[in-house]
Amino acid sequence: MAAITLEGVGKTYAGGVDALPSIDLNIADGEFVVLVGPSGCGKSTLLRMIAGLESVTRGTIRIGERVVNTVEPAERDIAMVFQNYALYPHMTVRQNLAYGLKNRKMAKDEIARRVDEAAKILEIGPYLDRKPKALSGGQRQRVAMGRAIVREPAAFLFDEPLSNLDAKLRVQMRGEIKQLQARLGTTSIYVTHDQLEAMTLAHRLVVLNAGRIEQVGTPLEVYRKPASTFVAAFIGSPAMSLLTAEAAGGVARLGDATLALPADVTAIGEVVLGLRPEDLTPVPAGTEGAIPMTVSYIEELGAQRLIHGQTAGQGIVCAVPSDVEVGASLAVLPSSGALHVFDAKSGRRVN
Amino acid sequence: MVENRPLLNILAHVVLILGVAIVAFPIYVAFIASTHGPTDFLSGLIPLGPGHNIVPTYKTMLTNGMASAGMPPLWLQMGNSLIMALSISIGKIAISIISAFAIVYFRFPGRSVAFWLIFVTLMMPVEVRILPTYKVVADLGMLNTYAGLTIPLIASATATFLFRQVFLTIPDELMEAARIDGAGPMKFFWDILLPMSRNNIAALFVILFIYGWNQYLWPLVVTTDTSHYTIVMGIKRMADVTDAQPQWNYIMATAILAMLPPVLVVIFMQKLFVKGLIETEK
């Protein structure tokens, strides 16, 4: 087990494409860090650089105290779980688990002990002598994790390991990965584009956008205080509504509505207001500080319903309990302290 | 397709049986001819029932050969053919799987040039380059040797190409997983790639064995010493008699024997062969 330190790590591909300009990140020993971002943001590239599957153009990567920039993947003391499992199809589950250890010239009884232990942790004991072909997706995923566990590495690297599973299994495996990591206490880096997976798993979230870190923080920090409009729109489901408004004298004008800005906002002129659907409550029309909206369509989610509508020509979403009747238009009131204010130009948070 | 049309079934079977008959009948005639005496086929009437000469004919051919034509016994010719077919198929597979491995998994200067050179040779059959190849083999003193018989036929663009395609279907993650598991390039090749291409190797072996066994022109060119004759070219030599009638019973017996090994290879490797051509279990 070890901490992982990235200092000014960057990657430029042969064609001159700058995938990652410069990343600084400290991952503490035993921490579960999730790299999240849309496809093409460089999160997988970063993970593969830490794994040693991709060369490092600049900066230094440390695992523990050791600089590993040019160290072979096998010698970095890491284990990786791939999206498509990457199990060796011609080997049994047992051979799959043991292969890496055998290559390290580990003693036979030690290999057997570790394989049995991993099989017990992951409950794959009954399948040890089957080939991957005879396993279901979830079982294969377990075997792939088993292959990582038996190595007892300094860090686990997960590259979107749940993307190939169906929705139900994904939720279950998500829980298992979280418990497993807590139990083993191994430093883990997990890459995903699924913000829900990121929120539920991470000790700390790293939101990446176009090769840059937008925000680092615990899931709740990122959810409650998104650092930019990008993070605001990316984290949270249903997504936050972002509305352009005119700020002056401590209030923001959004069409006919006037919203009081938080006291620490001094911005004047155009700002972007962020409102989470769950922070909006329907109120009688004309209530002070309420935003009038016309309803476009309603999504039923069972526990709640999402009202998609328009206000002052901009899209807005409001979540209401499923027993609330909705007409053609309504007024919604943001709960106090729920207003996120961003600079219109840079997209950075100002409150 | 689930269909129940008896008439169509009958028609399909008639066509199939006809097809089988057309293919099988000449072989049947060849076998019948090899069971009769040497003169039975010269009368103009071809017997369709088996004769009584089967044991002496095959015995003579296997042990003595057609001494009158200066031919060595058939077991020697079949042995030569077997050595040639095995060397060619094993050599081709070994060389092409390694070159495909290099082309797919390594980035080296001149990689695409190497690939295109291999690709271009696809268009050049043995017959086109037979004179220069003969010159090279002769200058190296390899006439009338097994090396001369097999080495010029071993390089194979087709097999390289086939293995390249097989390797390209193997996901990169497998190679990456192997790297993390501490397998170097050759270990990855032995432990992962080779077992995963097993079916393709088997399928290719069947094709190449038949290719090697049926080689005619090249052995004809490089062997003058009868002890290196292969059976396929031997058949031709036997039929080529001056001022006499060809001894059809012996020739046909040779043909039947020449057919046996490829048939056996196909029969015993059929399962793997089909698997290798259709299966994609990656």
GROMACS .gro file of C-alpha atoms in nm, chain B residues 88-105 108 111-122 153-169 189 193 197 200-201 204-205 207-208:
model
   57
  439ILE     CA    1   0.656  -2.707  -4.529
  440SER     CA    2   0.350  -2.686  -4.309
  441ILE     CA    3   0.535  -2.667  -3.978
  442GLY     CA    4   0.795  -2.429  -4.121
  443LYS     CA    5   0.532  -2.205  -4.275
  444ILE     CA    6   0.331  -2.190  -3.955
  445ALA     CA    7   0.636  -2.122  -3.739
  446ILE     CA    8   0.772  -1.846  -3.959
  447SER     CA    9   0.445  -1.678  -4.037
  448ILE     CA   10   0.314  -1.676  -3.681
  449ILE     CA   11   0.635  -1.510  -3.563
  450SER     CA   12   0.632  -1.253  -3.841
  451ALA     CA   13   0.266  -1.177  -3.776
  452PHE     CA   14   0.350  -1.136  -3.407
  453ALA     CA   15   0.623  -0.887  -3.498
  454ILE     CA   16   0.404  -0.693  -3.738
  455VAL     CA   17   0.106  -0.667  -3.505
  456TYR     CA   18   0.267  -0.614  -3.165
  459PHE     CA   19   0.989  -0.085  -3.536
  462ARG     CA   20   0.740  -0.203  -4.009
  463SER     CA   21   0.498  -0.102  -4.281
  464VAL     CA   22   0.760  -0.160  -4.549
  465ALA     CA   23   0.811  -0.511  -4.416
  466PHE     CA   24   0.439  -0.567  -4.414
  467TRP     CA   25   0.395  -0.450  -4.770
  468LEU     CA   26   0.689  -0.658  -4.892
  469ILE     CA   27   0.526  -0.964  -4.743
  470PHE     CA   28   0.197  -0.860  -4.891
  471VAL     CA   29   0.344  -0.817  -5.240
  472THR     CA   30   0.488  -1.168  -5.239
  473LEU     CA   31   0.129  -1.290  -5.211
  504LEU     CA   32   0.840  -2.304  -5.020
  505ILE     CA   33   0.834  -2.217  -4.652
  506ALA     CA   34   0.796  -1.839  -4.660
  507SER     CA   35   0.427  -1.769  -4.672
  508ALA     CA   36   0.251  -1.439  -4.710
  509THR     CA   37  -0.092  -1.598  -4.688
  510ALA     CA   38  -0.027  -1.756  -4.351
  511THR     CA   39   0.133  -1.438  -4.219
  512PHE     CA   40  -0.172  -1.251  -4.330
  513LEU     CA   41  -0.407  -1.497  -4.168
  514PHE     CA   42  -0.227  -1.483  -3.834
  515ARG     CA   43  -0.217  -1.105  -3.854
  516GLN     CA   44  -0.593  -1.100  -3.883
  517VAL     CA   45  -0.625  -1.345  -3.594
  518PHE     CA   46  -0.400  -1.133  -3.373
  519LEU     CA   47  -0.586  -0.816  -3.463
  520THR     CA   48  -0.906  -0.967  -3.324
  540PHE     CA   49   0.351  -1.506  -2.722
  544LEU     CA   50  -0.113  -1.584  -2.823
  548SER     CA   51  -0.453  -1.932  -3.200
  551ASN     CA   52  -0.630  -2.141  -3.647
  552ILE     CA   53  -0.298  -2.322  -3.643
  555LEU     CA   54  -0.383  -2.382  -4.141
  556PHE     CA   55  -0.192  -2.704  -4.085
  558ILE     CA   56  -0.443  -2.661  -4.570
  559LEU     CA   57  -0.064  -2.639  -4.576
   0.00000   0.00000   0.00000
